[in-house]
CSV table of C-alpha atoms in Angstrom, one decimal:
chain,number,residue,atom,x,y,z
R,7,MET,CA,32.6,128.3,87.1
R,8,ALA,CA,34.0,124.9,86.7
R,9,LEU,CA,33.1,122.7,83.7
R,10,SER,CA,32.6,119.0,83.2
R,11,VAL,CA,34.1,117.7,80.0
R,12,CYS,CA,33.3,114.2,78.7
R,13,SER,CA,31.8,112.5,75.4
R,14,VAL,CA,30.5,112.9,71.7
R,15,GLY,CA,29.4,114.9,68.5
R,16,PRO,CA,28.7,114.7,64.7
R,17,TRP,CA,31.3,115.0,61.9
R,18,ASN,CA,31.0,117.5,59.1
R,19,LEU,CA,34.4,117.1,57.6
R,20,ASN,CA,35.1,116.8,53.9
R,21,PRO,CA,38.0,114.3,53.7
R,22,LYS,CA,39.0,115.2,50.1
R,23,ALA,CA,39.4,118.8,51.1
R,24,LEU,CA,42.0,117.9,53.6
R,25,SER,CA,44.0,115.5,51.4
R,26,THR,CA,46.7,118.0,50.4
R,27,PRO,CA,49.1,119.9,52.7
R,28,SER,CA,48.3,123.2,50.9
R,29,PHE,CA,44.7,123.0,52.1
R,30,SER,CA,43.6,126.1,54.1
R,31,PHE,CA,40.6,126.2,56.5
R,32,LYS,CA,40.0,129.8,55.6
R,33,SER,CA,38.8,128.7,52.1
R,34,LEU,CA,36.6,125.9,53.4
R,35,LYS,CA,33.1,125.7,51.9
R,36,PHE,CA,31.0,123.7,54.3
R,37,PRO,CA,30.4,120.4,52.5
R,38,PRO,CA,27.4,118.0,52.7
R,39,PHE,CA,27.2,116.1,55.9
R,40,TRP,CA,29.8,113.3,55.9
R,41,PRO,CA,29.6,111.0,58.9
R,42,THR,CA,32.6,109.5,60.6
R,43,GLN,CA,32.0,106.9,63.2
R,44,LYS,CA,33.2,107.6,66.8
R,45,VAL,CA,34.9,104.9,68.7
R,46,LYS,CA,34.2,103.7,72.2
R,47,MET,CA,36.6,104.3,75.0
R,48,GLY,CA,35.1,102.8,78.1
R,49,PRO,CA,32.0,104.9,78.8
R,50,LEU,CA,33.1,107.6,76.4
R,51,SER,CA,32.8,108.1,72.6
R,52,VAL,CA,35.8,109.8,71.1
R,53,SER,CA,37.1,110.8,67.7
R,54,PRO,CA,39.2,108.2,65.8
R,55,MET,CA,42.2,110.5,66.4
R,56,GLY,CA,43.0,112.8,69.3
R,57,PHE,CA,45.5,115.6,69.7
R,58,GLY,CA,48.5,115.2,72.0
R,59,THR,CA,49.7,118.2,74.0
R,60,TRP,CA,53.1,117.1,75.2
R,61,ALA,CA,54.6,120.1,73.4
R,62,TRP,CA,52.3,122.6,75.2
R,63,GLY,CA,54.7,123.8,77.8
R,64,ASN,CA,57.8,121.7,77.0
R,65,GLN,CA,60.7,124.0,76.3
R,66,PHE,CA,63.5,121.4,76.4
R,67,LEU,CA,62.3,119.0,73.7
R,68,TRP,CA,59.7,121.0,71.7
R,69,GLY,CA,60.9,124.6,72.1
R,70,TYR,CA,57.7,125.9,73.7
R,71,GLN,CA,57.4,129.6,74.3
R,72,GLU,CA,54.4,131.4,75.9
R,73,SER,CA,54.1,133.5,72.7
R,74,MET,CA,52.8,130.3,71.1
R,75,ASP,CA,49.7,130.3,73.2
R,76,ASP,CA,47.4,132.2,70.8
R,77,GLU,CA,48.2,129.7,68.0
R,78,LEU,CA,47.6,126.8,70.4
R,79,GLN,CA,44.2,128.3,71.2
R,80,GLN,CA,43.4,128.4,67.5
R,81,ILE,CA,44.5,124.7,67.2
R,82,PHE,CA,42.2,123.7,70.0
R,83,ASN,CA,39.3,125.6,68.5
R,84,MET,CA,40.0,124.1,65.1
R,85,ALA,CA,40.0,120.6,66.5
R,86,LEU,CA,36.6,121.1,68.2
R,87,ASP,CA,35.2,122.7,65.1
R,88,TYR,CA,36.1,119.6,63.1
R,89,ASP,CA,35.0,117.2,65.9
R,90,ILE,CA,38.3,116.1,67.3
R,91,ASN,CA,37.1,115.8,70.9
R,92,LEU,CA,40.0,113.9,72.6
R,93,PHE,CA,42.9,115.8,74.1
R,94,ASP,CA,45.7,113.9,75.8
R,95,THR,CA,47.8,115.6,78.5
R,96,ALA,CA,49.7,114.9,81.7
R,97,ASP,CA,50.3,116.6,85.1
R,98,SER,CA,54.0,116.4,84.3
R,99,TYR,CA,53.8,118.2,80.9
R,100,GLY,CA,55.7,121.4,81.0
R,101,THR,CA,59.3,122.0,82.0
R,102,GLY,CA,60.7,123.8,85.0
R,103,ARG,CA,58.5,126.7,86.2
R,104,LEU,CA,56.0,125.7,83.5
R,105,ASN,CA,55.3,122.3,85.1
R,106,GLY,CA,51.6,121.6,84.5
R,107,GLN,CA,51.4,124.2,81.7
R,108,SER,CA,49.7,121.8,79.3
R,109,GLU,CA,46.8,121.2,81.7
R,110,LYS,CA,46.5,125.0,82.5
R,111,LEU,CA,46.4,125.8,78.8
R,112,LEU,CA,43.7,123.2,78.1
R,113,GLY,CA,41.6,124.5,80.9
R,114,ARG,CA,41.9,128.1,79.6
R,115,PHE,CA,41.2,127.0,76.0
R,116,ILE,CA,38.1,125.2,77.2
R,117,ARG,CA,36.8,128.2,79.1
R,118,GLU,CA,37.4,130.6,76.1
R,119,PHE,CA,36.0,128.3,73.5
R,120,GLN,CA,32.7,129.8,72.1
R,121,GLY,CA,31.0,126.6,71.1
R,122,SER,CA,29.6,123.6,73.0
R,123,LYS,CA,31.9,122.2,75.6
R,124,ARG,CA,29.9,119.1,76.5
R,125,ASP,CA,31.7,116.9,73.9
R,126,ILE,CA,35.3,117.4,75.1
R,127,VAL,CA,37.2,114.5,76.5
R,128,ILE,CA,40.4,115.3,78.5
R,129,ALA,CA,42.6,112.3,79.1
R,130,THR,CA,45.3,113.2,81.6
R,131,LYS,CA,48.1,111.1,83.0
R,132,PHE,CA,49.3,111.2,86.7
R,133,ALA,CA,53.0,110.7,87.2
R,134,ALA,CA,54.1,107.9,89.5
R,135,TYR,CA,56.4,110.3,91.4
R,136,PRO,CA,58.3,108.6,94.2
R,137,TRP,CA,56.5,110.8,96.8
R,138,ARG,CA,53.1,109.6,95.7
R,139,LEU,CA,53.0,106.6,98.0
R,140,THR,CA,49.4,106.3,99.1
R,141,PRO,CA,46.0,106.2,97.3
R,142,GLY,CA,45.2,109.5,98.9
R,143,GLN,CA,48.2,111.2,97.4
R,144,PHE,CA,47.2,110.0,94.0
R,145,VAL,CA,43.7,111.3,94.5
R,146,ASN,CA,45.2,114.6,95.5
R,147,ALA,CA,47.2,114.6,92.3
R,148,CYS,CA,43.9,114.2,90.4
R,149,ARG,CA,42.3,117.1,92.3
R,150,ALA,CA,45.3,119.3,91.5
R,151,SER,CA,44.8,118.5,87.8
R,152,LEU,CA,41.1,119.4,88.1
R,153,ASP,CA,42.1,122.7,89.7
R,154,ARG,CA,44.7,123.5,87.0
R,155,MET,CA,42.1,122.9,84.3
R,156,GLN,CA,39.2,124.3,86.4
R,157,ILE,CA,36.9,121.5,85.4
R,158,GLU,CA,34.7,119.2,87.6
R,159,GLN,CA,35.5,115.9,86.0
R,160,ILE,CA,38.3,114.4,83.9
R,161,GLY,CA,37.3,112.2,81.0
R,162,ILE,CA,40.0,109.6,81.5
R,163,GLY,CA,42.5,109.5,84.5
R,164,GLN,CA,45.6,107.5,83.5
R,165,LEU,CA,48.5,106.2,85.5
R,166,HIS,CA,51.5,107.6,83.5
R,167,TRP,CA,53.8,104.6,84.1
R,168,SER,CA,54.1,101.5,86.2
R,169,THR,CA,56.4,101.2,89.2
R,170,ALA,CA,56.3,97.4,89.2
R,171,ASN,CA,60.0,97.1,88.2
R,172,TYR,CA,61.4,99.2,91.0
R,173,ALA,CA,58.6,99.9,93.6
R,174,PRO,CA,55.9,97.2,93.5
R,175,LEU,CA,54.3,98.3,96.8
R,176,GLN,CA,53.9,101.8,95.4
R,177,GLU,CA,52.2,100.2,92.3
R,178,LEU,CA,49.4,98.8,94.4
R,179,ALA,CA,48.9,102.1,96.1
R,180,LEU,CA,48.6,103.8,92.8
R,181,TRP,CA,46.1,101.3,91.5
R,182,ASP,CA,44.0,101.9,94.6
R,183,GLY,CA,44.3,105.6,93.9
R,184,LEU,CA,42.8,105.0,90.4
R,185,VAL,CA,39.9,103.1,92.1
R,186,ALA,CA,39.4,106.0,94.6
R,187,MET,CA,39.3,108.8,92.0
R,188,TYR,CA,36.8,106.7,89.9
R,189,GLU,CA,34.6,106.0,92.9
R,190,LYS,CA,34.6,109.7,94.0
R,191,GLY,CA,33.5,110.7,90.5
R,192,LEU,CA,36.6,112.7,89.8
R,193,VAL,CA,37.2,110.8,86.5
R,194,LYS,CA,34.7,109.3,84.0
R,195,GLY,CA,37.0,106.4,83.3
R,196,VAL,CA,40.5,105.1,84.1
R,197,GLY,CA,43.4,104.1,81.9
R,198,VAL,CA,47.1,103.3,82.0
R,199,SER,CA,50.2,104.3,80.0
R,200,ASN,CA,53.5,102.5,79.2
R,201,TYR,CA,52.2,99.2,80.6
R,202,GLY,CA,53.5,96.0,79.1
R,203,PRO,CA,51.3,93.0,78.5
R,204,LYS,CA,51.9,91.2,81.8
R,205,GLN,CA,51.2,94.3,83.9
R,206,LEU,CA,48.3,95.3,81.7
R,207,LEU,CA,46.6,92.0,82.5
R,208,LYS,CA,47.3,92.3,86.2
R,209,ILE,CA,45.9,95.8,86.6
R,210,HIS,CA,42.9,94.9,84.4
R,211,ASP,CA,42.0,92.0,86.7
R,212,TYR,CA,42.7,94.0,89.9
R,213,LEU,CA,40.4,96.9,88.8
R,214,LYS,CA,37.8,94.5,87.6
R,215,ASP,CA,37.6,92.9,91.0
R,216,ARG,CA,37.0,96.4,92.4
R,217,GLY,CA,34.3,97.1,89.9
R,218,VAL,CA,36.3,99.6,87.9
R,219,PRO,CA,36.6,99.0,84.2
R,220,LEU,CA,39.9,99.7,82.5
R,221,CYS,CA,39.0,101.8,79.4
R,222,SER,CA,42.3,102.6,77.8
R,223,ALA,CA,46.0,101.6,77.5
R,224,GLN,CA,48.4,104.1,76.0
R,225,VAL,CA,51.5,102.8,74.4
R,226,GLN,CA,54.1,104.0,71.9
R,227,PHE,CA,52.8,102.6,68.6
R,228,SER,CA,53.7,103.5,65.0
R,229,LEU,CA,55.4,102.0,62.0
R,230,LEU,CA,58.6,102.4,64.0
R,231,SER,CA,57.2,100.7,67.1
R,232,THR,CA,55.6,97.4,66.2
R,233,GLY,CA,57.5,95.0,68.3
R,234,LYS,CA,56.4,91.9,70.1
R,235,ASP,CA,55.2,93.7,73.2
R,236,GLN,CA,53.1,96.3,71.2
R,237,LEU,CA,51.4,93.5,69.2
R,238,GLU,CA,50.7,91.5,72.4
R,239,ILE,CA,49.3,94.6,74.1
R,240,LYS,CA,47.0,95.2,71.1
R,241,SER,CA,45.8,91.6,71.2
R,242,ILE,CA,45.0,91.9,75.0
R,243,CYS,CA,43.2,95.2,74.4
R,244,ASP,CA,41.1,93.8,71.7
R,245,SER,CA,40.1,90.7,73.7
R,246,LEU,CA,39.3,92.7,76.9
R,247,GLY,CA,37.5,95.7,75.3
R,248,ILE,CA,40.3,98.1,76.2
R,249,ARG,CA,40.9,100.9,73.7
R,250,MET,CA,44.6,101.3,72.7
R,251,ILE,CA,45.8,104.9,72.4
R,252,ALA,CA,48.9,105.2,70.1
R,253,TYR,CA,51.3,107.9,71.2
R,254,SER,CA,54.2,109.1,69.0
R,255,PRO,CA,52.4,107.8,65.9
R,256,LEU,CA,54.9,109.8,63.8
R,257,GLY,CA,58.0,108.6,65.6
R,258,LEU,CA,58.8,112.0,67.1
R,259,GLY,CA,58.7,113.3,63.5
R,260,MET,CA,60.8,110.7,61.8
R,261,LEU,CA,57.9,109.4,59.7
R,262,THR,CA,56.9,112.9,58.4
R,263,GLY,CA,59.5,112.9,55.6
R,264,LYS,CA,60.8,116.3,56.8
R,265,TYR,CA,64.1,115.0,58.1
R,266,SER,CA,67.1,113.0,56.8
R,267,PRO,CA,70.6,112.2,58.1
R,268,SER,CA,71.8,115.5,56.6
R,269,LYS,CA,68.7,117.4,57.8
R,270,LEU,CA,68.2,116.8,61.5
R,271,PRO,CA,65.8,118.6,63.9
R,272,ASN,CA,67.1,121.1,66.5
R,273,GLY,CA,67.5,120.0,70.1
R,274,PRO,CA,68.0,116.6,71.7
R,275,ARG,CA,65.9,114.8,69.1
R,276,ALA,CA,68.9,115.2,66.7
R,277,LEU,CA,70.9,112.5,68.4
R,278,LEU,CA,68.1,109.9,68.2
R,279,PHE,CA,67.4,110.8,64.6
R,280,LYS,CA,71.0,110.4,63.7
R,281,GLN,CA,71.0,106.8,65.0
R,282,ILE,CA,67.7,105.7,63.4
R,283,LEU,CA,67.1,107.6,60.2
R,284,PRO,CA,70.0,106.0,58.2
R,285,GLY,CA,68.2,102.6,58.5
R,286,LEU,CA,64.7,103.8,57.5
R,287,ASP,CA,65.0,104.0,53.7
R,288,PRO,CA,62.7,101.0,53.0
R,289,LEU,CA,59.9,102.4,55.2
R,290,LEU,CA,60.2,106.0,54.2
R,291,SER,CA,60.3,105.1,50.5
R,292,SER,CA,57.0,103.0,50.9
R,293,LEU,CA,55.4,105.8,52.9
R,294,ARG,CA,56.4,108.4,50.3
R,295,ASP,CA,55.1,106.2,47.4
R,296,ILE,CA,51.7,105.6,49.0
R,297,ALA,CA,51.4,109.2,50.0
R,298,ASN,CA,52.0,110.3,46.4
R,299,GLU,CA,49.6,107.7,45.0
R,300,ARG,CA,46.9,108.8,47.5
R,301,ARG,CA,47.7,112.5,47.2
R,302,LYS,CA,48.3,112.6,50.9
R,303,THR,CA,51.3,113.5,53.0
R,304,MET,CA,53.6,110.9,54.6
R,305,SER,CA,52.3,112.0,58.0
R,306,GLN,CA,48.7,111.5,57.0
R,307,VAL,CA,49.5,107.9,55.8
R,308,ALA,CA,51.4,107.1,59.0
R,309,ILE,CA,48.6,108.3,61.2
R,310,ASN,CA,46.0,106.5,59.0
R,311,TRP,CA,48.0,103.3,59.4
R,312,CYS,CA,47.5,103.6,63.2
R,313,ILE,CA,43.8,104.1,62.8
R,314,CYS,CA,43.5,101.1,60.4
R,315,LYS,CA,45.2,99.0,63.1
R,316,GLY,CA,42.3,99.8,65.5
R,317,THR,CA,44.1,102.3,67.7
R,318,VAL,CA,43.4,105.9,68.5
R,319,PRO,CA,46.5,107.9,67.6
R,320,ILE,CA,47.3,111.1,69.4
R,321,PRO,CA,49.8,113.0,67.2
R,322,GLY,CA,51.3,116.1,68.8
R,323,VAL,CA,50.4,119.5,67.5
R,324,LYS,CA,52.0,122.9,68.0
R,325,SER,CA,51.2,124.8,64.8
R,326,ILE,CA,48.1,125.4,62.7
R,327,LYS,CA,49.9,123.8,59.8
R,328,GLN,CA,50.5,120.6,61.7
R,329,ALA,CA,46.8,120.5,62.9
R,330,GLU,CA,45.6,120.9,59.3
R,331,GLU,CA,47.9,118.2,58.1
R,332,ASN,CA,46.8,115.8,60.9
R,333,LEU,CA,43.1,116.3,60.1
R,334,GLY,CA,43.9,115.1,56.6
R,335,ALA,CA,44.5,111.6,58.0
R,336,LEU,CA,40.8,111.2,58.6
R,337,GLY,CA,37.9,110.4,56.3
R,338,TRP,CA,39.6,107.6,54.3
R,339,ARG,CA,41.3,104.3,54.9
R,340,LEU,CA,44.4,102.6,53.6
R,341,SER,CA,43.6,99.4,51.6
R,342,SER,CA,44.7,96.0,52.8
R,343,ASP,CA,47.4,95.9,50.1
R,344,GLU,CA,48.8,99.3,51.2
R,345,LEU,CA,48.8,98.1,54.8
R,346,LEU,CA,50.8,95.0,53.8
R,347,ARG,CA,53.2,97.1,51.9
R,348,LEU,CA,53.8,99.3,54.9
R,349,ASP,CA,54.1,96.4,57.3
R,350,TYR,CA,56.6,94.7,55.1
R,351,ALA,CA,58.7,97.9,54.7
R,352,ALA,CA,58.7,98.4,58.5
R,353,ASN,CA,60.0,94.9,59.0
R,354,GLU,CA,62.6,95.4,56.3
R,355,SER,CA,63.9,98.6,58.0
R,356,PRO,CA,66.7,97.6,60.4
R,357,ARG,CA,66.2,100.4,62.9
R,358,ARG,CA,63.3,100.8,65.4
R,359,MET,CA,62.2,103.6,67.8
R,360,ILE,CA,63.9,103.4,71.2
R,361,GLN,CA,61.2,102.3,73.7
R,362,ASN,CA,60.2,104.4,76.7
R,363,ILE,CA,62.4,103.6,79.7
R,364,PHE,CA,59.2,103.3,81.8
R,365,GLN,CA,57.7,100.6,79.6
R,366,THR,CA,57.2,97.4,81.7
R,367,ARG,CA,56.7,93.8,80.6
């Protein structure tokens, strides 16, 4: 039986219990009710942080193996148990024969979850492949995602990137595709990803004229990605009631404190880290100092910074340990002084994250 996944739920999470990396969910004693406010994302109410599933099926960059699926199921269950109800994915997530694997796994995990499924919000992105030239083909892509996940309605259907720079006619067809999937009830809301400020304004106005609200804009945003475009996008989102989703809030892992120029990750990330990490000492030092003062981890501080900036970060997770650590970013807020310290340190660091090649103006 297919399922419909959309909207809300209460929090029962003790923030102090999650403040240290050594915390284990097995030892959790259910605390008194501690409310955390949901945030609006168009017609939906979502947790202030979601989980990204880029790694769920990606062998090339993240070393995915099908033997990881049981642990990924536990991560999914843990997220829902602690009221993380937003899961971001894409129809292109998964390499080679595993194309679409992230959506397939999410669908399976939803079916096998023993608790309530009514609160789950799946936000998936549809790739602007060159063969998707008509609104109908984009609608078919949405139906294919629904089939992979075996659900009746997607929470947020997102255009993965803009084709305005190289195929403007295709761009209009894809916008009409978003309208069509919304009007057909295939998605609860629509969003975009990797849109710069100019294109974001254009698609917002286009959709508004068609009676379709733009509920989210996903952009690379972190202490490593706070350039002019990101700040302008944030300003536009705030003024138009669009919720900004921050992807790569940990800079692909550079803000975790786990790596250094002499300790690089395996795989293709190593080349990028080798270029950027040597210039991050001011930022990483400030992150480390605040983390120690707060009895948090550097990752938790970096994610909390995104939340304090009014975004919904979607850090990636591929292990129970990562999920536990990410949950420790919730239930507290950095002070204004701490935010200023981090902002200053980010500006003082000479290196920045390389921007997505699909990001438009």
